[in-house]
PDB file of C-alpha atoms in Angstrom:
ATOM      1  CA  UNK A1160     172.572 -67.568-100.449  1.00  0.00           C
ATOM      2  CA  UNK A1161     170.268 -64.700-101.275  1.00  0.00           C
ATOM      3  CA  UNK A1162     166.499 -64.826-100.955  1.00  0.00           C
ATOM      4  CA  UNK A1163     166.203 -64.876-104.736  1.00  0.00           C
ATOM      5  CA  UNK A1164     167.729 -68.404-104.770  1.00  0.00           C
ATOM      6  CA  UNK A1165     164.149 -69.697-104.537  1.00  0.00           C
ATOM      7  CA  UNK A1166     161.551 -67.560-106.257  1.00  0.00           C
ATOM      8  CA  UNK A1167     157.989 -66.936-105.081  1.00  0.00           C
ATOM      9  CA  UNK A1168     156.745 -68.979-108.054  1.00  0.00           C
ATOM     10  CA  UNK A1169     158.934 -71.929-107.058  1.00  0.00           C
ATOM     11  CA  UNK A1170     157.597 -71.808-103.491  1.00  0.00           C
ATOM     12  CA  UNK A1171     154.081 -72.047-104.945  1.00  0.00           C
ATOM     13  CA  UNK A1172     155.121 -75.066-107.037  1.00  0.00           C
ATOM     14  CA  UNK A1173     156.436 -76.835-103.924  1.00  0.00           C
ATOM     15  CA  UNK A1174     153.240 -76.087-101.981  1.00  0.00           C
ATOM     16  CA  UNK A1175     151.170 -77.430-104.867  1.00  0.00           C
ATOM     17  CA  UNK A1176     153.301 -80.593-104.944  1.00  0.00           C
ATOM     18  CA  UNK A1177     152.850 -81.134-101.205  1.00  0.00           C
ATOM     19  CA  UNK A1178     149.082 -80.854-101.501  1.00  0.00           C
ATOM     20  CA  UNK A1179     148.784 -83.018-104.597  1.00  0.00           C
ATOM     21  CA  UNK A1180     151.250 -85.755-103.648  1.00  0.00           C
ATOM     22  CA  UNK A1181     150.989 -85.912 -99.861  1.00  0.00           C
ATOM     23  CA  UNK A1182     147.784 -84.096 -98.874  1.00  0.00           C
ATOM     24  CA  UNK A1183     149.646 -81.492 -96.806  1.00  0.00           C
ATOM     25  CA  UNK A1184     148.009 -78.102 -97.311  1.00  0.00           C
ATOM     26  CA  UNK A1185     150.389 -75.221 -96.595  1.00  0.00           C
ATOM     27  CA  UNK A1186     148.675 -72.827 -99.007  1.00  0.00           C
ATOM     28  CA  UNK A1187     147.242 -70.739 -96.178  1.00  0.00           C
ATOM     29  CA  UNK A1188     150.565 -70.297 -94.387  1.00  0.00           C
ATOM     30  CA  UNK A1189     152.322 -66.934 -94.355  1.00  0.00           C
ATOM     31  CA  UNK A1190     154.469 -66.853 -97.497  1.00  0.00           C
ATOM     32  CA  UNK A1191     157.295 -64.793 -95.976  1.00  0.00           C
ATOM     33  CA  UNK A1192     157.747 -67.299 -93.140  1.00  0.00           C
ATOM     34  CA  UNK A1193     157.516 -70.301 -95.474  1.00  0.00           C
ATOM     35  CA  UNK A1194     159.985 -68.862 -97.942  1.00  0.00           C
ATOM     36  CA  UNK A1195     162.562 -68.194 -95.216  1.00  0.00           C
ATOM     37  CA  UNK A1196     162.299 -71.793 -94.046  1.00  0.00           C
ATOM     38  CA  UNK A1197     162.469 -73.246 -97.555  1.00  0.00           C
ATOM     39  CA  UNK A1198     165.594 -71.210 -98.360  1.00  0.00           C
ATOM     40  CA  UNK A1199     167.187 -72.151 -95.047  1.00  0.00           C
ATOM     41  CA  UNK A1200     166.813 -75.863 -95.843  1.00  0.00           C
ATOM     42  CA  UNK A1201     167.910 -75.364 -99.472  1.00  0.00           C
ATOM     43  CA  UNK A1202     171.087 -73.677 -98.239  1.00  0.00           C
ATOM     44  CA  UNK A1203     171.690 -76.050 -95.335  1.00  0.00           C
ATOM     45  CA  UNK A1204     171.535 -79.123 -97.570  1.00  0.00           C
ATOM     46  CA  UNK A1205     173.648 -77.520-100.315  1.00  0.00           C
ATOM     47  CA  UNK A1206     171.095 -78.239-103.036  1.00  0.00           C
ATOM     48  CA  UNK A1207     172.498 -77.488-106.505  1.00  0.00           C
ATOM     49  CA  UNK A1208     169.248 -76.393-108.145  1.00  0.00           C
ATOM     50  CA  UNK A1209     165.494 -76.157-107.794  1.00  0.00           C
ATOM     51  CA  UNK A1210     164.872 -79.195-110.041  1.00  0.00           C
ATOM     52  CA  UNK A1211     166.939 -81.407-107.725  1.00  0.00           C
ATOM     53  CA  UNK A1212     165.227 -79.915-104.665  1.00  0.00           C
ATOM     54  CA  UNK A1213     161.747 -80.588-106.056  1.00  0.00           C
ATOM     55  CA  UNK A1214     162.686 -84.115-107.125  1.00  0.00           C
ATOM     56  CA  UNK A1215     164.038 -85.012-103.661  1.00  0.00           C
ATOM     57  CA  UNK A1216     160.893 -83.718-101.940  1.00  0.00           C
ATOM     58  CA  UNK A1217     158.581 -85.619-104.284  1.00  0.00           C
ATOM     59  CA  UNK A1218     160.516 -88.880-104.661  1.00  0.00           C
ATOM     60  CA  UNK A1219     162.479 -89.376-101.441  1.00  0.00           C
ATOM     61  CA  UNK A1220     160.106 -90.057 -98.536  1.00  0.00           C
ATOM     62  CA  UNK A1221     162.792 -89.461 -95.895  1.00  0.00           C
ATOM     63  CA  UNK A1222     163.665 -86.105 -97.435  1.00  0.00           C
ATOM     64  CA  UNK A1223     159.984 -85.176 -97.684  1.00  0.00           C
ATOM     65  CA  UNK A1224     159.679 -85.788 -93.932  1.00  0.00           C
ATOM     66  CA  UNK A1225     162.710 -83.584 -93.334  1.00  0.00           C
ATOM     67  CA  UNK A1226     161.165 -80.868 -95.511  1.00  0.00           C
ATOM     68  CA  UNK A1227     157.877 -80.893 -93.576  1.00  0.00           C
ATOM     69  CA  UNK A1228     159.784 -80.915 -90.288  1.00  0.00           C
ATOM     70  CA  UNK A1229     161.662 -77.762 -91.315  1.00  0.00           C
ATOM     71  CA  UNK A1230     158.479 -76.034 -92.464  1.00  0.00           C
ATOM     72  CA  UNK A1231     156.637 -76.715 -89.214  1.00  0.00           C
ATOM     73  CA  UNK A1232     159.426 -76.265 -86.667  1.00  0.00           C
ATOM     74  CA  UNK A1233     158.260 -74.300 -83.620  1.00  0.00           C
ATOM     75  CA  UNK A1234     160.417 -72.837 -80.889  1.00  0.00           C
ATOM     76  CA  UNK A1235     159.082 -73.925 -77.510  1.00  0.00           C
ATOM     77  CA  UNK A1236     160.117 -74.370 -73.892  1.00  0.00           C
ATOM     78  CA  UNK A1237     158.547 -75.499 -70.637  1.00  0.00           C
ATOM     79  CA  UNK A1238     156.424 -72.878 -68.850  1.00  0.00           C
ATOM     80  CA  UNK A1239     157.105 -70.408 -71.652  1.00  0.00           C
ATOM     81  CA  UNK A1240     155.631 -67.018 -70.707  1.00  0.00           C
ATOM     82  CA  UNK A1241     155.376 -67.780 -66.950  1.00  0.00           C
ATOM     83  CA  UNK A1242     152.641 -65.162 -66.433  1.00  0.00           C
ATOM     84  CA  UNK A1243     150.407 -67.122 -68.771  1.00  0.00           C
ATOM     85  CA  UNK A1244     150.904 -70.339 -66.804  1.00  0.00           C
ATOM     86  CA  UNK A1245     150.315 -68.453 -63.544  1.00  0.00           C
ATOM     87  CA  UNK A1246     146.901 -67.378 -64.870  1.00  0.00           C
ATOM     88  CA  UNK A1247     146.149 -70.993 -65.774  1.00  0.00           C
ATOM     89  CA  UNK A1248     147.191 -72.062 -62.261  1.00  0.00           C
ATOM     90  CA  UNK A1249     145.344 -69.342 -60.352  1.00  0.00           C
ATOM     91  CA  UNK A1250     142.231 -68.703 -62.457  1.00  0.00           C
ATOM     92  CA  UNK A1251     141.457 -71.158 -65.251  1.00  0.00           C
ATOM     93  CA  UNK A1252     142.278 -74.619 -63.910  1.00  0.00           C
ATOM     94  CA  UNK A1253     140.630 -74.131 -60.474  1.00  0.00           C
ATOM     95  CA  UNK A1254     137.389 -73.305 -62.308  1.00  0.00           C
ATOM     96  CA  UNK A1255     137.749 -76.398 -64.465  1.00  0.00           C
ATOM     97  CA  UNK A1256     138.400 -78.435 -61.323  1.00  0.00           C
ATOM     98  CA  UNK A1257     134.641 -78.619 -60.747  1.00  0.00           C
ATOM     99  CA  UNK A1258     134.248 -80.830 -63.846  1.00  0.00           C
ATOM    100  CA  UNK A1259     134.226 -84.642 -63.460  1.00  0.00           C
ATOM    101  CA  UNK A1260     136.632 -84.909 -66.424  1.00  0.00           C
ATOM    102  CA  UNK A1261     138.841 -82.124 -67.792  1.00  0.00           C
ATOM    103  CA  UNK A1262     139.632 -82.369 -71.503  1.00  0.00           C
ATOM    104  CA  UNK A1263     142.441 -80.146 -72.783  1.00  0.00           C
ATOM    105  CA  UNK A1264     143.639 -79.777 -76.365  1.00  0.00           C
ATOM    106  CA  UNK A1265     147.168 -78.517 -77.048  1.00  0.00           C
ATOM    107  CA  UNK A1266     147.145 -77.810 -80.797  1.00  0.00           C
ATOM    108  CA  UNK A1267     150.562 -77.515 -82.423  1.00  0.00           C
ATOM    109  CA  UNK A1268     152.282 -79.095 -79.432  1.00  0.00           C
ATOM    110  CA  UNK A1269     155.645 -79.487 -81.216  1.00  0.00           C
ATOM    111  CA  UNK A1270     158.138 -81.492 -79.104  1.00  0.00           C
ATOM    112  CA  UNK A1271     155.871 -81.593 -76.052  1.00  0.00           C
ATOM    113  CA  UNK A1272     157.279 -79.086 -73.585  1.00  0.00           C
ATOM    114  CA  UNK A1273     153.900 -77.402 -73.136  1.00  0.00           C
ATOM    115  CA  UNK A1274     152.149 -80.744 -72.625  1.00  0.00           C
ATOM    116  CA  UNK A1275     154.460 -81.721 -69.763  1.00  0.00           C
ATOM    117  CA  UNK A1276     154.148 -78.222 -68.285  1.00  0.00           C
ATOM    118  CA  UNK A1277     150.370 -78.634 -68.279  1.00  0.00           C
ATOM    119  CA  UNK A1278     150.665 -82.059 -66.682  1.00  0.00           C
ATOM    120  CA  UNK A1279     152.789 -80.628 -63.861  1.00  0.00           C
ATOM    121  CA  UNK A1280     150.256 -77.836 -63.276  1.00  0.00           C
ATOM    122  CA  UNK A1281     147.393 -80.317 -63.080  1.00  0.00           C
ATOM    123  CA  UNK A1282     149.326 -82.570 -60.704  1.00  0.00           C
ATOM    124  CA  UNK A1283     150.066 -79.703 -58.324  1.00  0.00           C
ATOM    125  CA  UNK A1284     146.378 -78.716 -58.331  1.00  0.00           C
ATOM    126  CA  UNK A1285     145.412 -82.356 -57.677  1.00  0.00           C
ATOM    127  CA  UNK A1286     143.553 -82.514 -61.005  1.00  0.00           C
ATOM    128  CA  UNK A1287     145.800 -84.763 -63.083  1.00  0.00           C
ATOM    129  CA  UNK A1288     143.916 -87.942 -62.155  1.00  0.00           C
ATOM    130  CA  UNK A1289     140.735 -86.648 -63.829  1.00  0.00           C
ATOM    131  CA  UNK A1290     142.304 -84.897 -66.818  1.00  0.00           C
ATOM    132  CA  UNK A1291     143.144 -85.846 -70.390  1.00  0.00           C
ATOM    133  CA  UNK A1292     145.561 -83.781 -72.457  1.00  0.00           C
ATOM    134  CA  UNK A1293     145.298 -84.218 -76.223  1.00  0.00           C
ATOM    135  CA  UNK A1294     148.590 -82.951 -77.654  1.00  0.00           C
ATOM    136  CA  UNK A1295     148.496 -82.740 -81.459  1.00  0.00           C
ATOM    137  CA  UNK A1296     150.815 -81.642 -84.208  1.00  0.00           C
ATOM    138  CA  UNK A1297     151.046 -81.919 -87.970  1.00  0.00           C
ATOM    139  CA  UNK A1298     154.546 -83.361 -87.764  1.00  0.00           C
ATOM    140  CA  UNK A1299     154.811 -87.051 -86.699  1.00  0.00           C
ATOM    141  CA  UNK A1300     158.542 -86.763 -86.049  1.00  0.00           C
ATOM    142  CA  UNK A1301     158.191 -84.127 -83.322  1.00  0.00           C
ATOM    143  CA  UNK A1302     155.346 -86.138 -81.763  1.00  0.00           C
ATOM    144  CA  UNK A1303     157.616 -89.164 -81.561  1.00  0.00           C
ATOM    145  CA  UNK A1304     160.145 -87.060 -79.691  1.00  0.00           C
ATOM    146  CA  UNK A1305     157.441 -85.557 -77.471  1.00  0.00           C
ATOM    147  CA  UNK A1306     156.132 -88.974 -76.447  1.00  0.00           C
ATOM    148  CA  UNK A1307     159.563 -89.907 -75.052  1.00  0.00           C
ATOM    149  CA  UNK A1308     159.423 -87.086 -72.499  1.00  0.00           C
ATOM    150  CA  UNK A1309     163.155 -86.422 -72.714  1.00  0.00           C
ATOM    151  CA  UNK A1310     164.783 -83.024 -73.081  1.00  0.00           C
ATOM    152  CA  UNK A1311     168.389 -81.811 -72.863  1.00  0.00           C
ATOM    153  CA  UNK A1312     169.576 -81.481 -69.282  1.00  0.00           C
ATOM    154  CA  UNK A1313     171.127 -78.126 -70.169  1.00  0.00           C
ATOM    155  CA  UNK A1314     167.600 -76.708 -70.669  1.00  0.00           C
ATOM    156  CA  UNK A1315     166.503 -77.504 -67.116  1.00  0.00           C
ATOM    157  CA  UNK A1316     167.924 -74.343 -65.542  1.00  0.00           C
ATOM    158  CA  UNK A1317     165.778 -72.146 -67.788  1.00  0.00           C
ATOM    159  CA  UNK A1318     162.755 -74.410 -67.424  1.00  0.00           C
ATOM    160  CA  UNK A1319     163.125 -74.380 -63.636  1.00  0.00           C
ATOM    161  CA  UNK A1320     163.266 -70.567 -63.598  1.00  0.00           C
ATOM    162  CA  UNK A1321     160.139 -70.412 -65.762  1.00  0.00           C
ATOM    163  CA  UNK A1322     158.407 -72.907 -63.479  1.00  0.00           C
ATOM    164  CA  UNK A1323     159.201 -70.920 -60.331  1.00  0.00           C
ATOM    165  CA  UNK A1324     158.055 -67.662 -61.973  1.00  0.00           C
ATOM    166  CA  UNK A1325     154.778 -69.347 -62.933  1.00  0.00           C
ATOM    167  CA  UNK A1326     154.014 -70.160 -59.296  1.00  0.00           C
ATOM    168  CA  UNK A1327     155.554 -73.628 -59.122  1.00  0.00           C
ATOM    169  CA  UNK A1328     155.253 -75.241 -55.709  1.00  0.00           C
ATOM    170  CA  UNK A1329     157.843 -78.043 -55.764  1.00  0.00           C
ATOM    171  CA  UNK A1330     161.482 -78.634 -56.519  1.00  0.00           C
ATOM    172  CA  UNK A1331     161.354 -78.756 -60.330  1.00  0.00           C
ATOM    173  CA  UNK A1332     164.049 -81.460 -60.442  1.00  0.00           C
ATOM    174  CA  UNK A1333     161.673 -83.828 -58.613  1.00  0.00           C
ATOM    175  CA  UNK A1334     159.697 -84.223 -61.859  1.00  0.00           C
ATOM    176  CA  UNK A1335     162.498 -85.756 -63.896  1.00  0.00           C
ATOM    177  CA  UNK A1336     165.419 -88.161 -63.725  1.00  0.00           C
ATOM    178  CA  UNK A1337     168.804 -87.262 -65.201  1.00  0.00           C
ATOM    179  CA  UNK A1338     170.012 -89.794 -67.756  1.00  0.00           C
ATOM    180  CA  UNK A1339     173.400 -88.840 -69.155  1.00  0.00           C
ATOM    181  CA  UNK A1340     172.785 -85.554 -70.997  1.00  0.00           C
ATOM    182  CA  UNK A1341     168.979 -85.850 -70.916  1.00  0.00           C
ATOM    183  CA  UNK A1342     166.220 -85.202 -68.417  1.00  0.00           C
ATOM    184  CA  UNK A1343     163.468 -87.853 -68.552  1.00  0.00           C
ATOM    185  CA  UNK A1344     160.145 -86.699 -67.135  1.00  0.00           C
ATOM    186  CA  UNK A1345     158.114 -89.008 -64.905  1.00  0.00           C
ATOM    187  CA  UNK A1346     155.796 -91.577 -66.465  1.00  0.00           C
ATOM    188  CA  UNK A1347     152.952 -90.274 -64.303  1.00  0.00           C
ATOM    189  CA  UNK A1348     153.072 -86.950 -66.176  1.00  0.00           C
ATOM    190  CA  UNK A1349     153.109 -88.771 -69.519  1.00  0.00           C
ATOM    191  CA  UNK A1350     150.208 -91.073 -68.588  1.00  0.00           C
ATOM    192  CA  UNK A1351     147.517 -88.422 -69.089  1.00  0.00           C
ATOM    193  CA  UNK A1352     148.845 -87.112 -72.416  1.00  0.00           C
ATOM    194  CA  UNK A1353     147.621 -88.478 -75.756  1.00  0.00           C
ATOM    195  CA  UNK A1354     149.996 -87.499 -78.569  1.00  0.00           C
ATOM    196  CA  UNK A1355     148.400 -87.616 -82.014  1.00  0.00           C
ATOM    197  CA  UNK A1356     148.792 -86.149 -85.498  1.00  0.00           C
ATOM    198  CA  UNK A1357     146.214 -83.526 -86.453  1.00  0.00           C
ATOM    199  CA  UNK A1358     146.261 -81.068 -89.333  1.00  0.00           C
ATOM    200  CA  UNK A1359     144.598 -77.788 -88.342  1.00  0.00           C
ATOM    201  CA  UNK A1360     144.151 -76.950 -92.021  1.00  0.00           C
ATOM    202  CA  UNK A1361     142.277 -80.042 -93.187  1.00  0.00           C
ATOM    203  CA  UNK A1362     141.186 -82.133 -90.169  1.00  0.00           C
ATOM    204  CA  UNK A1363     137.938 -81.684 -88.262  1.00  0.00           C
ATOM    205  CA  UNK A1364     137.048 -81.367 -84.607  1.00  0.00           C
ATOM    206  CA  UNK A1365     137.515 -84.644 -82.724  1.00  0.00           C
ATOM    207  CA  UNK A1366     136.113 -83.924 -79.246  1.00  0.00           C
ATOM    208  CA  UNK A1367     134.641 -81.276 -76.951  1.00  0.00           C
ATOM    209  CA  UNK A1368     137.125 -79.513 -74.716  1.00  0.00           C
ATOM    210  CA  UNK A1369     137.042 -77.187 -71.723  1.00  0.00           C
ATOM    211  CA  UNK A1370     140.439 -75.688 -72.581  1.00  0.00           C
ATOM    212  CA  UNK A1371     142.213 -75.295 -75.919  1.00  0.00           C
ATOM    213  CA  UNK A1372     145.758 -73.944 -76.216  1.00  0.00           C
ATOM    214  CA  UNK A1373     147.219 -73.018 -79.594  1.00  0.00           C
ATOM    215  CA  UNK A1374     150.108 -70.709 -78.894  1.00  0.00           C
ATOM    216  CA  UNK A1375     152.359 -69.231 -81.576  1.00  0.00           C
ATOM    217  CA  UNK A1376     150.910 -71.266 -84.433  1.00  0.00           C
ATOM    218  CA  UNK A1377     148.384 -68.846 -85.945  1.00  0.00           C
ATOM    219  CA  UNK A1378     151.126 -66.282 -86.602  1.00  0.00           C
ATOM    220  CA  UNK A1379     152.304 -68.537 -89.444  1.00  0.00           C
ATOM    221  CA  UNK A1380     148.848 -68.548 -91.097  1.00  0.00           C
ATOM    222  CA  UNK A1381     147.274 -65.952 -93.361  1.00  0.00           C
ATOM    223  CA  UNK A1382     144.085 -64.190 -92.219  1.00  0.00           C
ATOM    224  CA  UNK A1383     141.655 -66.563 -93.978  1.00  0.00           C
ATOM    225  CA  UNK A1384     143.277 -69.648 -92.508  1.00  0.00           C
ATOM    226  CA  UNK A1385     143.382 -68.030 -89.052  1.00  0.00           C
ATOM    227  CA  UNK A1386     139.620 -67.504 -89.252  1.00  0.00           C
ATOM    228  CA  UNK A1387     139.085 -71.114 -90.347  1.00  0.00           C
ATOM    229  CA  UNK A1388     141.150 -72.494 -87.460  1.00  0.00           C
ATOM    230  CA  UNK A1389     139.443 -70.216 -84.923  1.00  0.00           C
ATOM    231  CA  UNK A1390     136.075 -71.549 -86.141  1.00  0.00           C
ATOM    232  CA  UNK A1391     137.405 -75.074 -85.569  1.00  0.00           C
ATOM    233  CA  UNK A1392     138.375 -74.154 -82.003  1.00  0.00           C
ATOM    234  CA  UNK A1393     135.000 -72.534 -81.368  1.00  0.00           C
ATOM    235  CA  UNK A1394     133.238 -75.694 -82.541  1.00  0.00           C
ATOM    236  CA  UNK A1395     135.515 -77.834 -80.362  1.00  0.00           C
ATOM    237  CA  UNK A1396     135.021 -75.820 -77.175  1.00  0.00           C
ATOM    238  CA  UNK A1397     132.275 -76.327 -74.620  1.00  0.00           C
ATOM    239  CA  UNK A1398     130.274 -73.330 -73.397  1.00  0.00           C
ATOM    240  CA  UNK A1399     132.263 -71.493 -70.705  1.00  0.00           C
ATOM    241  CA  UNK A1400     135.426 -73.185 -71.976  1.00  0.00           C
ATOM    242  CA  UNK A1401     138.713 -71.341 -72.458  1.00  0.00           C
ATOM    243  CA  UNK A1402     140.798 -70.592 -75.542  1.00  0.00           C
ATOM    244  CA  UNK A1403     144.464 -69.580 -75.140  1.00  0.00           C
ATOM    245  CA  UNK A1404     146.625 -68.104 -77.911  1.00  0.00           C
ATOM    246  CA  UNK A1405     150.193 -66.819 -78.212  1.00  0.00           C
ATOM    247  CA  UNK A1406     151.318 -63.344 -77.162  1.00  0.00           C
ATOM    248  CA  UNK A1407     151.063 -61.936 -80.717  1.00  0.00           C
ATOM    249  CA  UNK A1408     147.772 -63.658 -81.591  1.00  0.00           C
ATOM    250  CA  UNK A1409     144.163 -62.596 -81.104  1.00  0.00           C
ATOM    251  CA  UNK A1410     140.556 -63.509 -81.912  1.00  0.00           C
ATOM    252  CA  UNK A1411     139.718 -59.821 -82.433  1.00  0.00           C
ATOM    253  CA  UNK A1412     138.242 -59.133 -85.889  1.00  0.00           C
ATOM    254  CA  UNK A1413     137.369 -62.837 -86.290  1.00  0.00           C
ATOM    255  CA  UNK A1414     133.878 -64.280 -86.739  1.00  0.00           C
ATOM    256  CA  UNK A1415     133.960 -65.832 -83.262  1.00  0.00           C
ATOM    257  CA  UNK A1416     135.004 -62.739 -81.273  1.00  0.00           C
ATOM    258  CA  UNK A1417     131.456 -61.951 -80.119  1.00  0.00           C
ATOM    259  CA  UNK A1418     131.183 -65.369 -78.494  1.00  0.00           C
ATOM    260  CA  UNK A1419     134.153 -64.823 -76.188  1.00  0.00           C
ATOM    261  CA  UNK A1420     135.201 -62.573 -73.335  1.00  0.00           C
ATOM    262  CA  UNK A1421     138.894 -61.969 -72.722  1.00  0.00           C
ATOM    263  CA  UNK A1422     140.444 -62.493 -69.307  1.00  0.00           C
ATOM    264  CA  UNK A1423     142.623 -59.696 -67.985  1.00  0.00           C
ATOM    265  CA  UNK A1424     146.148 -59.336 -69.381  1.00  0.00           C
ATOM    266  CA  UNK A1425     146.921 -62.793 -70.744  1.00  0.00           C
ATOM    267  CA  UNK A1426     145.795 -64.042 -74.174  1.00  0.00           C
ATOM    268  CA  UNK A1427     143.009 -66.213 -72.761  1.00  0.00           C
ATOM    269  CA  UNK A1428     139.340 -65.950 -73.724  1.00  0.00           C
ATOM    270  CA  UNK A1429     136.259 -67.590 -72.207  1.00  0.00           C
ATOM    271  CA  UNK A1430     133.389 -68.768 -74.384  1.00  0.00           C
ATOM    272  CA  UNK A1431     130.320 -66.980 -73.062  1.00  0.00           C
ATOM    273  CA  UNK A1432     127.619 -67.839 -75.644  1.00  0.00           C
TER     274      UNK A1432
END
């Protein structure tokens, strides 16, 4: 199906419906990315026309959930970008280790791979017992999956390689139990993670953090919404706290850039004033 199967105007109608009927505000998301995802679902589900598509989204709650899931799907893996996690291990987390309680916010956590990666890092640095990881996402369905701590066993080879490259100190397989075709991660790792829905577009700050990670989410937002979300992070971060973004994201040219100093190489900034 060609891109013209859903017009730009029809995408705007769907976004307006989502906001009006469900309170989900996607109006600041990159239109090119949204349109690709809308058309992919339209094609996948063999919808016969836009009227039917719109009706299903607005009247069928299960289909609405599927629609939102497709719009917000993020590709993730454990210890993605090992160099980034090595910087967390060697530089950031040891500094935070001086705090009596370490509060970390993983915004846009998707199915939870990053949350469990963080938990493993904290455990190996003997910091897990005094840490809380708030893992949030717009999509309740992916959070439900994340809370189970189970991932396909076939992914473990790649995850183990990432872990080793990030400076991992143990046998990666010691952190999970194989159950049929799934790897279930230890309850101890799960015990310090709070999974919760949070909409970066419309929800407010809910705590003060020493470390905020929001990796590969801002690339789906337009410039105005990026600035709004970065302001939210700034307001949620303690002085001398750290903000980590994805490899193609930056705080440069934003209103908060003067308040942060970037660490070498990786996309991590420290709040300096």
